[in-house]
Amino acid sequence: EQEQLREEQEQLREEQEQLREEQDTREGQDIREDAALEVQEVVGQVLSDVRCITRLPDYTPTDPAELCQRLLVTAYMGTENSSPETQARAAALAGDVGSYHVDINIDGIVKAILT
């Protein structure tokens, strides 16, 4: 009788453990599904913001560099005191981030301010 009682208790413990594991699995799936929905909402909002900023209602970026070229503008504003190395570094950085880059000589502006 005691042996049978122990076996029944062991069986109940195993069933409880199995139920806990199943519940944990369901909770984990629910959490993953909720996270996926939140990510989709954020991506949708970001896409909406990008379309608003670019004023292109049907625009969807193809890659990060292409998006950066639409959003970012870099400008190298060189003077007679600037080196070719600095100019080259600015162009390389612009290429790395994918920005639209312009190279401007501002000697005339500097001279106008200083006189």
Short mmCIF file of C-alpha atoms in Angstrom, two decimals:
data_model
loop_
_atom_site.label_atom_id
_atom_site.label_comp_id
_atom_site.label_asym_id
_atom_site.label_seq_id
_atom_site.Cartn_x
_atom_site.Cartn_y
_atom_site.Cartn_z
CA GLU A 1 0.00 0.00 0.00
CA GLN A 2 2.76 2.48 0.88
CA GLU A 3 4.64 1.52 -2.24
CA GLN A 4 1.54 2.16 -4.36
CA LEU A 5 1.01 5.50 -2.61
CA ARG A 6 4.63 6.51 -3.35
CA GLU A 7 4.22 5.54 -7.00
CA GLU A 8 1.04 7.61 -7.28
CA GLN A 9 2.77 10.59 -5.64
CA GLU A 10 5.70 10.25 -8.03
CA GLN A 11 3.32 10.06 -10.96
CA LEU A 12 1.53 13.21 -9.74
CA ARG A 13 4.86 15.05 -9.40
CA GLU A 14 5.81 14.06 -12.94
CA GLU A 15 2.44 15.24 -14.27
CA GLN A 16 2.78 18.55 -12.40
CA GLU A 17 6.27 19.04 -13.80
CA GLN A 18 5.02 18.28 -17.31
CA LEU A 19 2.18 20.79 -16.87
CA ARG A 20 4.64 23.45 -15.67
CA GLU A 21 6.87 22.83 -18.69
CA GLU A 22 3.90 23.09 -21.05
CA GLN A 23 2.80 26.33 -19.37
CA ASP A 24 6.33 27.76 -19.61
CA THR A 25 6.41 26.83 -23.30
CA ARG A 26 3.06 28.54 -23.94
CA GLU A 27 4.16 31.63 -22.01
CA GLY A 28 7.41 31.75 -24.00
CA GLN A 29 5.50 31.52 -27.27
CA ASP A 30 3.15 34.29 -26.15
CA ILE A 31 6.09 36.51 -25.24
CA ARG A 32 7.76 35.88 -28.62
CA GLU A 33 4.52 36.59 -30.47
CA ASP A 34 4.01 39.82 -28.50
CA ALA A 35 7.60 40.89 -29.21
CA ALA A 36 7.18 40.18 -32.92
CA LEU A 37 4.03 42.31 -33.03
CA GLU A 38 5.80 45.15 -31.23
CA VAL A 39 8.71 44.98 -33.68
CA GLN A 40 6.29 45.09 -36.61
CA GLU A 41 4.61 48.16 -35.10
CA VAL A 42 7.95 49.93 -34.63
CA VAL A 43 9.10 49.08 -38.17
CA GLY A 44 5.80 50.38 -39.50
CA GLN A 45 6.21 53.63 -37.56
CA VAL A 46 9.82 54.06 -38.72
CA LEU A 47 8.79 53.49 -42.34
CA SER A 48 5.98 56.00 -41.91
CA ASP A 49 8.44 58.55 -40.47
CA VAL A 50 10.94 57.96 -43.31
CA ARG A 51 8.20 58.49 -45.88
CA CYS A 52 7.14 61.68 -44.13
CA ILE A 53 10.73 63.02 -43.97
CA THR A 54 11.50 62.17 -47.60
CA ARG A 55 8.04 63.33 -48.74
CA LEU A 56 7.78 60.12 -50.78
CA PRO A 57 4.59 58.33 -49.71
CA ASP A 58 5.47 55.04 -51.43
CA TYR A 59 9.19 55.01 -50.59
CA THR A 60 10.72 51.90 -49.03
CA PRO A 61 14.50 51.89 -48.53
CA THR A 62 16.35 49.06 -50.22
CA ASP A 63 19.32 49.15 -47.84
CA PRO A 64 20.81 51.39 -45.11
CA ALA A 65 23.24 53.16 -47.45
CA GLU A 66 20.47 54.07 -49.87
CA LEU A 67 18.42 55.49 -46.99
CA CYS A 68 21.41 57.46 -45.71
CA GLN A 69 21.94 58.98 -49.14
CA ARG A 70 18.38 60.31 -49.02
CA LEU A 71 18.58 61.56 -45.42
CA LEU A 72 22.17 62.67 -44.83
CA VAL A 73 24.19 65.38 -46.50
CA THR A 74 27.85 65.87 -45.67
CA ALA A 75 29.87 68.86 -46.76
CA TYR A 76 33.59 69.37 -46.81
CA MET A 77 34.21 73.10 -46.46
CA GLY A 78 37.84 73.50 -47.31
CA THR A 79 40.02 76.59 -47.24
CA GLU A 80 43.52 77.39 -48.42
CA ASN A 81 44.69 76.05 -45.06
CA SER A 82 43.03 72.66 -45.53
CA SER A 83 45.04 69.65 -46.62
CA PRO A 84 44.24 67.20 -49.41
CA GLU A 85 44.34 64.46 -46.77
CA THR A 86 41.51 66.07 -44.80
CA GLN A 87 39.48 66.47 -47.97
CA ALA A 88 40.07 62.80 -48.85
CA ARG A 89 39.09 61.67 -45.33
CA ALA A 90 35.85 63.63 -45.53
CA ALA A 91 34.98 62.05 -48.87
CA ALA A 92 35.85 58.57 -47.53
CA LEU A 93 33.68 59.09 -44.44
CA ALA A 94 30.79 60.25 -46.62
CA GLY A 95 31.21 57.13 -48.74
CA ASP A 96 31.27 54.91 -45.65
CA VAL A 97 27.98 56.27 -44.28
CA GLY A 98 26.42 56.57 -47.73
CA SER A 99 25.62 60.26 -47.48
CA TYR A 100 25.18 62.73 -50.31
CA HIS A 101 28.50 64.61 -50.22
CA VAL A 102 29.51 68.02 -51.48
CA ASP A 103 32.95 69.59 -51.56
CA ILE A 104 32.95 73.36 -51.15
CA ASN A 105 35.78 75.88 -51.02
CA ILE A 106 34.90 78.58 -48.52
CA ASP A 107 37.93 80.87 -48.88
CA GLY A 108 35.74 83.71 -50.18
CA ILE A 109 33.40 83.45 -47.18
CA VAL A 110 36.28 83.39 -44.71
CA LYS A 111 37.89 86.43 -46.34
CA ALA A 112 34.58 88.31 -46.35
CA ILE A 113 34.15 87.69 -42.61
CA LEU A 114 37.73 88.68 -41.78
CA THR A 115 37.63 91.99 -43.66
#
